Amino acid sequence: MNKIQNENNKYILGLSTMGSSSASIFKGKELIAAIEEERITRIKNDGGFPIESIKECLSIAGISIEDIDSICVYWRPFQVSTRILAVLKKIIFSLRSNLSIKYTFYRINSIFLNKKKSLYPEDRGSWLDLFFIKKILKRNIGDFQGKIFFIDHHLTHQSYAAAIQNWQNSLILSYDGGGESDSTVISVNLNNELINLKRIKWPNSLGHFYSFFTGYLGFRMLEGEYKMMGLAPYGKPVYKDIILDQILILKEDGSYHFNTKLCDYHGALEGSFNEQLIKLIGYPRINSEDPTEQHLNLASSVQAAFEEAQMHMIKWAKQLYPEIDKLVLSGGCALNVSANGKILNSKLFDKISLPPAPHDAGCSIGAVLAHDYNNGNIFNFSNYKNVNSPYLGRNYSNDEIRNTFSLLNLSIPKKLNDDDLIDFTSTALIEKNIVAWFNGRDEFGPRALGARSFLADPRNDDIRNEINKKIKKRELFRPFAPSVIKEEYGNYFDIKQDSPYMNIVANVLKDKKNIIPAITHIDGTARVHTVAYESNPMYYNLLKKFGEKTGIPVLLNTSFNIQEPIVRSPSDAIKTFLKSGVDLLVIGNYICDTKWKSENLSK
Ligand SMILES: [Fe+2]
């Protein structure tokens, strides 16, 4: 019996090896670290084999690969027959359509040889990597003699998501682009027993439906989905009925059909769209042009259809188990924070829960948990430690930060104690400075949660344009999110539960919209981040101090990056700060102000 003895102190590595690659490391039942590959390689959504994240996890744990007892991988490569056939079909199509031989070889290469940069984001990495993991590890890291387990993909999503709250009874929806062959799994957790109620097979995929239209609207597929979501409130859902009638057809049995004849996902990756579809909904957007009213209406319609399909599945499961009042969401589609807010507002459930990394990166954690469940343990992970923390990167000490300044040949800035640092930073925010804030272990997942954040005063509506122009260089329609101390979220937002990972959208209370305009989206909503003292004491104290001085314990919080993955190390942070228009960097207990910046830039 290949059972991991993880009730003791053995080390277990979890891996997500494609899409959003990541590694996690457990010591017995304690999660020690989890890192996304993109944060180290600095390649956005890096889907290559997570060599750098494995090295970093080993380094944080203070061990080598030989100390790892077993490895759990986030999917079962032998179960992907439908996906393999689709890709083979694509290669044959490439040959038939006389595309260049070089290009075809590139496609084959990218599938089988672990090319990091593929024209097809879904093919980044290679299935053969999974068969030869030991060889890759030996070549890049060291000799691994332990066992490797390949885990059902959606089970890894479900396990990580369920482990956040460890409810004894809940409905669980796992939905993404597609796992081995399923794109959606609807389940119930009944007294810590997982029962799958429905599996919806790829290519019927809500994730691919959403990504397809992301491409149709001129954004990069598997990356720009949140941009389409940000655009949606600017339009009207005039195409929603057409979509639900001909493209995303909801079925009585709780499932749905995605019309891939009209919407060829792989064609969209190449920028080609069906003529019949264009007749139905108008021309696709070229990414350099400003969105027209038709594009805004299409974004609104796709979002509305997505929400309807999601509610359709949830309502179907709920009528089977009306007594269950908790819902767990997982999979890449759970990144749709607007849809998450709609579920909470529907009042079908008392509470909803989703992890800080519901997309594939989170599956490296889920794989280890799922393997535990597969070995006969109950579907409850409350005996695990640290699994619900989003702060899973390396903790850099003040000494290490000081060394980084020296290594980069920069002067050592002034250093303050914790209280003075909080006082100084809160005043700087009130004086309309944008603050780059680097504090503690970095976040796991796509959201900055007060460890690697740009912060600003949410009362100042002009700050939005300033951040967009000077720092983020991003589309003006995208909203900024608020952080609020946990005790006060109900005074600002219409939300009946906390949102510690910034993944639920809620209405800003009517009388507060004018008070915190910088974080209020055009439709009056905000992507709320609630901060508890115990999760991040320094960030909580900053919010509290800002609240004491202004009466509002809310800050605008956006990720610390400029068109790159979120910064991870002190070196990333300092370099990004120096090339940005930001006036102040607070890093550990060091303060880099305008004077320090101009002195060091002129060096
Ligand atoms: Fe997934």
Coordinates of N, CA, C and O in Angstrom, one line a residue, residues 421-579:
L421 N 7.0 53.2 12.3 CA 6.8 52.8 10.8 C 5.3 53.0 10.4 O 4.9 53.5 9.4
I422 N 4.4 52.4 11.3 CA 3.0 52.5 11.1 C 2.5 54.0 11.1 O 1.7 54.4 10.2
D423 N 3.0 54.7 12.1 CA 2.6 56.1 12.2 C 3.0 56.9 10.9 O 2.3 57.7 10.3
F424 N 4.3 56.7 10.6 CA 4.9 57.4 9.4 C 4.1 57.1 8.1 O 3.8 58.0 7.3
T425 N 3.9 55.8 7.9 CA 3.2 55.4 6.7 C 1.8 55.9 6.6 O 1.3 56.3 5.5
S426 N 1.0 55.8 7.7 CA -0.3 56.3 7.7 C -0.4 57.8 7.3 O -1.3 58.2 6.6
T427 N 0.5 58.5 7.9 CA 0.6 60.0 7.5 C 0.9 60.2 6.1 O 0.3 61.0 5.4
A428 N 1.9 59.4 5.6 CA 2.2 59.5 4.2 C 1.0 59.3 3.2 O 0.9 59.9 2.2
L429 N 0.2 58.3 3.6 CA -1.0 58.0 2.8 C -2.0 59.1 2.8 O -2.5 59.5 1.8
I430 N -2.2 59.7 4.0 CA -3.1 60.8 4.2 C -2.6 62.0 3.3 O -3.4 62.7 2.7
E431 N -1.3 62.1 3.2 CA -0.7 63.2 2.4 C -0.6 62.9 0.9 O 0.2 63.4 0.2
K432 N -1.5 62.0 0.5 CA -1.7 61.6 -0.9 C -0.5 60.9 -1.6 O -0.4 60.9 -2.8
N433 N 0.3 60.3 -0.8 CA 1.4 59.5 -1.4 C 0.9 58.1 -1.7 O 0.0 57.6 -1.0
I434 N 1.4 57.5 -2.8 CA 1.1 56.1 -3.1 C 2.3 55.4 -2.4 O 3.5 55.8 -2.5
V435 N 2.0 54.4 -1.6 CA 3.0 53.7 -0.8 C 3.2 52.2 -1.4 O 2.3 51.5 -1.5
A436 N 4.5 51.9 -1.7 CA 4.8 50.5 -2.0 C 5.1 49.8 -0.7 O 6.0 50.2 0.1
W437 N 4.4 48.8 -0.4 CA 4.4 48.1 1.0 C 4.8 46.7 0.9 O 4.2 45.9 0.2
F438 N 6.0 46.4 1.5 CA 6.6 45.1 1.4 C 6.7 44.6 2.9 O 7.4 45.1 3.7
N439 N 5.9 43.6 3.2 CA 5.8 43.2 4.6 C 5.6 41.7 4.8 O 4.6 41.2 4.4
G440 N 6.6 41.0 5.4 CA 6.4 39.6 5.7 C 6.4 38.7 4.5 O 6.9 39.0 3.5
R441 N 5.9 37.5 4.7 CA 5.9 36.4 3.7 C 5.0 36.8 2.5 O 3.9 37.4 2.8
D442 N 5.4 36.6 1.3 CA 4.6 37.0 0.2 C 3.3 36.1 0.0 O 3.3 34.9 0.4
E443 N 2.4 36.6 -0.7 CA 1.1 35.9 -0.9 C 1.2 34.8 -1.9 O 1.9 34.9 -2.9
F444 N 0.4 33.8 -1.6 CA 0.2 32.7 -2.6 C -1.2 32.9 -3.2 O -2.2 33.0 -2.5
G445 N -1.2 33.0 -4.6 CA -2.5 33.3 -5.2 C -2.4 34.7 -5.9 O -1.4 35.4 -5.7
P446 N -3.4 35.0 -6.7 CA -3.3 36.2 -7.6 C -3.5 37.5 -6.9 O -3.3 38.6 -7.5
R447 N -3.9 37.6 -5.6 CA -4.3 38.8 -5.0 C -3.2 39.3 -4.0 O -2.6 38.5 -3.3
A448 N -2.9 40.6 -4.1 CA -2.0 41.2 -3.1 C -2.9 41.4 -1.8 O -3.9 42.0 -1.8
L449 N -2.4 40.9 -0.7 CA -3.2 40.9 0.5 C -2.4 41.6 1.7 O -2.5 41.2 2.8
G450 N -1.7 42.7 1.3 CA -1.1 43.4 2.3 C 0.3 43.0 2.7 O 0.9 43.3 3.7
A451 N 0.9 42.1 1.8 CA 2.3 41.7 2.0 C 3.1 42.3 0.9 O 4.3 42.7 1.1
R452 N 2.6 42.3 -0.3 CA 3.3 43.0 -1.5 C 2.2 43.8 -2.2 O 1.6 43.4 -3.2
S453 N 2.0 45.1 -1.7 CA 0.9 45.9 -2.2 C 1.3 47.3 -2.4 O 2.2 47.8 -1.8
F454 N 0.7 47.9 -3.4 CA 0.7 49.4 -3.5 C -0.6 49.9 -2.8 O -1.7 49.4 -3.0
L455 N -0.4 50.8 -1.9 CA -1.5 51.3 -1.0 C -1.7 52.8 -1.3 O -0.8 53.6 -1.6
A456 N -3.0 53.2 -1.1 CA -3.3 54.6 -1.3 C -4.6 55.0 -0.5 O -5.3 54.1 0.0
D457 N -4.8 56.3 -0.4 CA -6.0 56.8 0.4 C -7.2 56.6 -0.5 O -7.3 57.2 -1.6
P458 N -8.2 55.8 -0.1 CA -9.4 55.5 -0.9 C -10.3 56.7 -1.0 O -11.3 56.7 -1.8
R459 N -10.1 57.8 -0.2 CA -11.0 58.9 -0.2 C -10.7 59.8 -1.4 O -11.5 60.7 -1.8
N460 N -9.5 59.6 -2.0 CA -9.0 60.5 -3.0 C -9.3 59.9 -4.4 O -8.6 59.0 -4.9
D461 N -10.4 60.4 -5.1 CA -10.8 59.8 -6.3 C -9.7 59.9 -7.4 O -9.6 59.1 -8.3
D462 N -8.9 61.0 -7.3 CA -7.9 61.3 -8.4 C -6.8 60.3 -8.3 O -6.1 60.1 -9.3
I463 N -6.6 59.6 -7.2 CA -5.5 58.7 -7.0 C -5.6 57.5 -8.0 O -4.6 57.0 -8.4
R464 N -6.8 57.2 -8.4 CA -7.0 56.1 -9.3 C -6.3 56.4 -10.7 O -5.5 55.5 -11.2
N465 N -6.5 57.6 -11.2 CA -5.9 57.9 -12.4 C -4.4 58.0 -12.2 O -3.6 57.6 -13.1
E466 N -4.0 58.5 -11.1 CA -2.5 58.7 -10.8 C -1.9 57.3 -10.8 O -0.8 57.1 -11.4
I467 N -2.5 56.3 -10.1 CA -1.9 55.0 -10.1 C -1.9 54.4 -11.5 O -0.9 53.8 -11.9
N468 N -3.0 54.5 -12.2 CA -3.1 53.9 -13.5 C -2.0 54.5 -14.4 O -1.4 53.8 -15.2
K469 N -1.8 55.8 -14.4 CA -0.9 56.4 -15.3 C 0.6 56.2 -14.9 O 1.4 55.8 -15.7
K470 N 0.8 56.5 -13.6 CA 2.2 56.5 -13.1 C 2.8 55.1 -12.8 O 4.0 54.8 -13.0
I471 N 1.9 54.2 -12.4 CA 2.5 52.9 -11.9 C 2.0 51.7 -12.7 O 2.8 51.0 -13.2
K472 N 0.7 51.5 -12.7 CA 0.2 50.3 -13.2 C 0.2 50.2 -14.7 O 0.2 49.2 -15.3
K473 N 0.0 51.4 -15.3 CA 0.0 51.5 -16.8 C -1.1 50.5 -17.3 O -0.8 49.7 -18.2
R474 N -2.2 50.5 -16.7 CA -3.2 49.5 -17.1 C -4.5 50.3 -17.5 O -4.6 51.5 -17.5
E475 N -5.5 49.5 -18.0 CA -6.7 50.0 -18.6 C -7.5 50.8 -17.5 O -7.6 50.3 -16.3
L476 N -8.0 51.9 -17.9 CA -8.7 52.8 -16.9 C -10.0 52.2 -16.4 O -10.4 52.6 -15.3
F477 N -10.6 51.2 -17.1 CA -11.8 50.7 -16.6 C -11.7 49.7 -15.5 O -12.6 49.3 -14.9
R478 N -10.4 49.3 -15.2 CA -10.3 48.2 -14.2 C -10.3 48.9 -12.8 O -9.6 49.9 -12.5
P479 N -11.1 48.3 -11.9 CA -11.3 48.9 -10.6 C -10.1 48.5 -9.6 O -9.4 47.6 -9.8
F480 N -10.0 49.3 -8.6 CA -9.1 49.0 -7.5 C -9.9 48.5 -6.3 O -11.0 48.9 -6.1
A481 N -9.2 47.7 -5.5 CA -9.9 47.0 -4.4 C -9.6 47.7 -3.1 O -8.5 48.3 -2.9
P482 N -10.5 47.5 -2.1 CA -10.3 48.0 -0.7 C -9.8 46.9 0.2 O -10.3 45.8 0.1
S483 N -9.0 47.3 1.2 CA -8.8 46.5 2.4 C -9.5 47.2 3.5 O -9.5 48.4 3.6
V484 N -10.1 46.4 4.4 CA -10.8 47.0 5.6 C -10.6 46.1 6.8 O -10.5 44.9 6.6
I485 N -10.4 46.7 8.0 CA -10.3 45.8 9.1 C -11.6 45.0 9.4 O -12.7 45.5 9.1
K486 N -11.3 43.8 9.8 CA -12.5 42.9 9.9 C -13.6 43.4 10.7 O -14.8 43.2 10.3
E487 N -13.4 44.1 11.8 CA -14.4 44.5 12.7 C -15.4 45.5 12.0 O -16.5 45.7 12.5
E488 N -14.9 46.1 10.9 CA -15.7 47.3 10.4 C -16.2 47.1 9.0 O -16.7 48.0 8.4
Y489 N -16.0 45.8 8.4 CA -16.4 45.7 7.0 C -17.9 46.0 6.8 O -18.3 46.6 5.8
G490 N -18.7 45.6 7.8 CA -20.2 45.8 7.7 C -20.6 47.3 7.7 O -21.7 47.7 7.3
N491 N -19.7 48.2 8.1 CA -20.0 49.6 8.1 C -19.7 50.3 6.7 O -20.1 51.5 6.5
Y492 N -19.1 49.5 5.8 CA -18.8 50.1 4.5 C -19.3 49.3 3.3 O -19.6 49.8 2.3
F493 N -19.5 48.0 3.6 CA -19.9 47.1 2.4 C -21.1 46.2 2.8 O -21.2 45.8 3.9
D494 N -21.9 46.0 1.8 CA -23.1 45.2 2.0 C -22.7 43.7 1.8 O -23.0 43.1 0.7
I495 N -22.0 43.1 2.8 CA -21.6 41.8 2.7 C -21.8 41.1 4.0 O -21.5 41.7 5.1
K496 N -22.3 39.9 4.1 CA -22.7 39.3 5.3 C -21.6 38.4 5.9 O -21.8 37.7 6.9
Q497 N -20.4 38.3 5.3 CA -19.4 37.5 5.8 C -18.0 38.2 5.5 O -18.0 39.1 4.7
D498 N -17.0 37.7 6.1 CA -15.7 38.3 5.8 C -15.1 37.8 4.5 O -15.7 36.8 4.0
S499 N -14.1 38.4 3.9 CA -13.6 38.0 2.6 C -12.1 38.2 2.7 O -11.5 39.1 2.2
P500 N -11.4 37.2 3.4 CA -10.0 37.4 3.8 C -9.0 37.3 2.6 O -7.9 37.7 2.7
Y501 N -9.5 36.8 1.4 CA -8.7 36.6 0.3 C -9.1 37.5 -0.9 O -8.6 37.3 -2.0
M502 N -9.9 38.5 -0.7 CA -10.3 39.5 -1.7 C -10.9 38.8 -2.9 O -10.6 39.1 -4.0
N503 N -11.8 37.8 -2.6 CA -12.4 37.1 -3.8 C -13.9 37.1 -3.8 O -14.5 36.3 -4.4
I504 N -14.5 38.2 -3.2 CA -16.0 38.3 -3.3 C -16.2 39.8 -3.5 O -15.7 40.7 -2.8
V505 N -17.1 40.1 -4.5 CA -17.5 41.5 -4.8 C -18.8 41.8 -4.0 O -19.7 40.9 -3.9
A506 N -18.8 43.0 -3.4 CA -20.0 43.4 -2.7 C -20.4 44.8 -3.0 O -19.5 45.6 -3.5
N507 N -21.6 45.2 -2.8 CA -22.0 46.6 -2.9 C -21.4 47.5 -1.9 O -21.4 47.1 -0.7
V508 N -20.9 48.7 -2.3 CA -20.4 49.6 -1.3 C -21.7 50.3 -0.7 O -22.7 50.6 -1.5
L509 N -21.8 50.4 0.6 CA -23.0 51.0 1.2 C -23.3 52.4 0.6 O -22.4 53.2 0.3
K510 N -24.6 52.7 0.3 CA -25.0 53.9 -0.4 C -24.3 55.1 0.2 O -23.8 56.0 -0.5
D511 N -24.4 55.3 1.5 CA -23.9 56.5 2.1 C -22.3 56.5 2.2 O -21.7 57.5 2.7
K512 N -21.7 55.5 1.7 CA -20.2 55.4 1.8 C -19.5 55.6 0.4 O -18.4 55.8 0.3
K513 N -20.4 55.5 -0.7 CA -19.8 55.5 -2.0 C -19.0 56.8 -2.3 O -18.0 56.8 -2.9
N514 N -19.5 57.9 -1.8 CA -18.8 59.2 -2.0 C -17.7 59.4 -1.0 O -16.8 60.2 -1.3
I515 N -17.6 58.6 0.0 CA -16.6 58.8 1.0 C -15.3 58.0 0.6 O -14.2 58.4 0.8
I516 N -15.5 56.8 -0.1 CA -14.4 56.0 -0.6 C -14.5 55.8 -2.1 O -14.6 54.7 -2.5
P517 N -14.5 56.9 -2.9 CA -14.8 56.7 -4.3 C -13.7 56.0 -5.1 O -14.0 55.3 -6.1
A518 N -12.4 56.0 -4.6 CA -11.3 55.4 -5.3 C -11.4 53.9 -5.4 O -10.9 53.3 -6.3
I519 N -12.2 53.3 -4.5 CA -12.3 51.8 -4.6 C -13.7 51.4 -5.0 O -14.0 50.2 -4.9
T520 N -14.6 52.3 -5.4 CA -15.9 52.0 -5.8 C -16.0 51.9 -7.3 O -15.7 52.9 -8.0
H521 N -16.4 50.7 -7.8 CA -16.4 50.5 -9.3 C -17.7 51.2 -9.8 O -18.5 51.7 -9.1
I522 N -17.7 51.3 -11.1 CA -18.8 52.1 -11.8 C -20.2 51.6 -11.4 O -21.1 52.4 -11.4
D523 N -20.3 50.3 -11.1 CA -21.6 49.7 -10.7 C -21.8 49.8 -9.2 O -22.7 49.1 -8.7
G524 N -21.0 50.5 -8.5 CA -21.2 50.7 -7.1 C -20.7 49.5 -6.2 O -21.0 49.4 -5.0
T525 N -19.9 48.7 -6.8 CA -19.4 47.5 -6.1 C -17.9 47.7 -5.7 O -17.2 48.6 -6.2
A526 N -17.4 46.7 -4.9 CA -15.9 46.7 -4.6 C -15.5 45.2 -4.3 O -16.4 44.5 -3.8
R527 N -14.3 44.9 -4.7 CA -13.8 43.6 -4.4 C -13.1 43.6 -3.0 O -12.0 44.0 -2.8
V528 N -13.9 43.2 -2.0 CA -13.6 43.4 -0.6 C -12.5 42.5 -0.1 O -12.5 41.3 -0.4
H529 N -11.5 43.1 0.7 CA -10.5 42.3 1.4 C -10.6 42.7 2.9 O -10.4 43.8 3.3
T530 N -11.1 41.7 3.7 CA -11.2 42.0 5.1 C -9.9 41.5 5.8 O -9.5 40.4 5.5
V531 N -9.4 42.3 6.7 CA -8.1 42.0 7.4 C -8.3 41.7 8.9 O -8.8 42.6 9.6
A532 N -8.0 40.5 9.3 CA -8.0 40.2 10.7 C -6.6 40.4 11.3 O -5.6 40.2 10.6
Y533 N -6.6 40.8 12.6 CA -5.3 41.1 13.2 C -4.4 39.9 13.1 O -3.2 40.0 12.7
E534 N -4.9 38.7 13.4 CA -4.0 37.6 13.5 C -3.5 37.1 12.2 O -2.5 36.4 12.1
S535 N -4.1 37.5 11.1 CA -3.6 37.1 9.8 C -2.4 37.9 9.3 O -1.5 37.4 8.7
N536 N -2.4 39.2 9.7 CA -1.3 40.1 9.2 C -1.3 41.3 10.1 O -1.8 42.4 9.8
P537 N -0.6 41.1 11.3 CA -0.7 42.2 12.3 C -0.2 43.6 11.8 O -0.8 44.6 12.1
M538 N 0.9 43.6 11.1 CA 1.4 44.9 10.6 C 0.4 45.6 9.7 O 0.2 46.8 9.8
Y539 N -0.1 44.9 8.8 CA -1.0 45.5 7.8 C -2.3 45.9 8.6 O -2.9 47.0 8.3
Y540 N -2.8 45.1 9.5 CA -4.0 45.4 10.3 C -3.7 46.7 11.1 O -4.5 47.6 11.1
N541 N -2.5 46.8 11.7 CA -2.2 48.0 12.5 C -2.2 49.3 11.6 O -2.5 50.3 12.1
L542 N -1.7 49.1 10.4 CA -1.6 50.3 9.5 C -3.0 50.7 9.2 O -3.3 51.9 9.2
L543 N -3.9 49.8 8.8 CA -5.3 50.1 8.5 C -6.0 50.8 9.8 O -6.7 51.8 9.6
K544 N -5.7 50.2 10.9 CA -6.3 50.8 12.1 C -5.8 52.2 12.4 O -6.6 53.1 12.7
K545 N -4.5 52.4 12.3 CA -3.9 53.7 12.5 C -4.5 54.7 11.5 O -4.8 55.9 11.8
F546 N -4.6 54.3 10.2 CA -5.2 55.2 9.2 C -6.6 55.5 9.6 O -7.1 56.7 9.4
G547 N -7.3 54.5 10.2 CA -8.7 54.7 10.6 C -8.8 55.7 11.8 O -9.7 56.6 11.8
E548 N -7.8 55.6 12.7 CA -7.8 56.5 13.9 C -7.6 58.0 13.4 O -8.2 58.9 14.0
K549 N -6.8 58.2 12.4 CA -6.5 59.5 11.9 C -7.5 60.1 11.0 O -7.7 61.3 10.9
T550 N -8.2 59.2 10.3 CA -9.2 59.7 9.2 C -10.6 59.4 9.5 O -11.5 59.9 8.9
G551 N -10.8 58.4 10.5 CA -12.2 57.9 10.7 C -12.6 56.8 9.8 O -13.7 56.3 9.9
I552 N -11.7 56.4 8.9 CA -12.0 55.4 7.9 C -10.9 54.3 7.8 O -9.8 54.5 7.3
P553 N -11.1 53.1 8.4 CA -10.1 52.1 8.4 C -10.0 51.3 7.1 O -10.1 50.0 7.1
V554 N -10.0 52.0 6.0 CA -10.0 51.4 4.7 C -8.9 51.9 3.9 O -8.6 53.1 3.9
L555 N -8.2 51.1 3.1 CA -7.1 51.5 2.2 C -7.4 51.0 0.8 O -7.9 49.9 0.7
L556 N -7.0 51.7 -0.2 CA -6.9 51.1 -1.6 C -5.7 50.2 -1.6 O -4.6 50.6 -1.2
N557 N -5.9 49.0 -2.1 CA -4.9 48.0 -2.1 C -4.8 47.3 -3.4 O -5.7 46.6 -3.9
T558 N -3.7 47.6 -4.1 CA -3.5 46.9 -5.4 C -2.1 46.3 -5.5 O -1.2 46.6 -4.7
S559 N -2.0 45.3 -6.3 CA -0.7 44.5 -6.3 C 0.5 45.3 -6.6 O 0.5 46.2 -7.5
F560 N 1.6 44.9 -5.9 CA 2.9 45.6 -6.1 C 3.6 45.0 -7.3 O 4.3 44.0 -7.2
N561 N 3.3 45.5 -8.5 CA 3.9 45.1 -9.7 C 3.6 46.1 -10.8 O 2.7 46.9 -10.7
I562 N 4.5 46.1 -11.8 CA 4.2 46.9 -13.0 C 4.3 46.0 -14.2 O 5.3 45.7 -14.7
Q563 N 3.1 45.5 -14.7 CA 3.0 44.6 -15.8 C 4.0 43.5 -15.7 O 4.8 43.2 -16.7
E564 N 4.0 42.9 -14.6 CA 4.9 41.7 -14.4 C 4.2 40.9 -13.2 O 3.3 41.4 -12.7
P565 N 4.7 39.7 -12.9 CA 4.2 39.1 -11.7 C 4.4 39.9 -10.5 O 5.3 40.8 -10.4
I566 N 3.6 39.7 -9.4 CA 3.7 40.5 -8.2 C 5.2 40.3 -7.7 O 5.7 39.2 -7.8
V567 N 5.8 41.3 -7.1 CA 7.1 41.2 -6.6 C 7.2 40.2 -5.5 O 6.2 40.0 -4.8
R568 N 8.3 39.6 -5.4 CA 8.5 38.5 -4.4 C 9.6 38.9 -3.4 O 9.4 39.0 -2.2
S569 N 10.8 39.1 -3.9 CA 12.0 39.3 -3.1 C 12.2 40.8 -2.8 O 11.7 41.7 -3.6
P570 N 13.1 41.1 -1.9 CA 13.4 42.6 -1.7 C 14.0 43.2 -2.9 O 13.8 44.3 -3.3
S571 N 14.8 42.4 -3.6 CA 15.4 42.9 -4.9 C 14.4 43.2 -5.9 O 14.4 44.3 -6.5
D572 N 13.4 42.4 -6.1 CA 12.3 42.7 -7.0 C 11.6 44.0 -6.6 O 11.3 44.8 -7.4
A573 N 11.3 44.1 -5.3 CA 10.6 45.3 -4.8 C 11.4 46.5 -5.0 O 10.8 47.6 -5.5
I574 N 12.6 46.5 -4.7 CA 13.4 47.7 -4.8 C 13.6 48.2 -6.3 O 13.4 49.3 -6.6
K575 N 13.8 47.2 -7.1 CA 14.0 47.5 -8.6 C 12.6 48.1 -9.1 O 12.7 49.0 -9.9
T576 N 11.5 47.5 -8.8 CA 10.2 47.9 -9.3 C 9.9 49.3 -8.7 O 9.5 50.2 -9.4
F577 N 10.3 49.6 -7.5 CA 10.1 50.9 -6.9 C 10.9 51.9 -7.6 O 10.4 53.0 -7.9
L578 N 12.1 51.6 -7.9 CA 13.0 52.6 -8.5 C 12.5 53.0 -9.9 O 12.7 54.1 -10.4
K579 N 11.9 52.0 -10.6 CA 11.4 52.4 -12.0 C 10.0 52.9 -12.0 O 9.5 53.2 -13.1

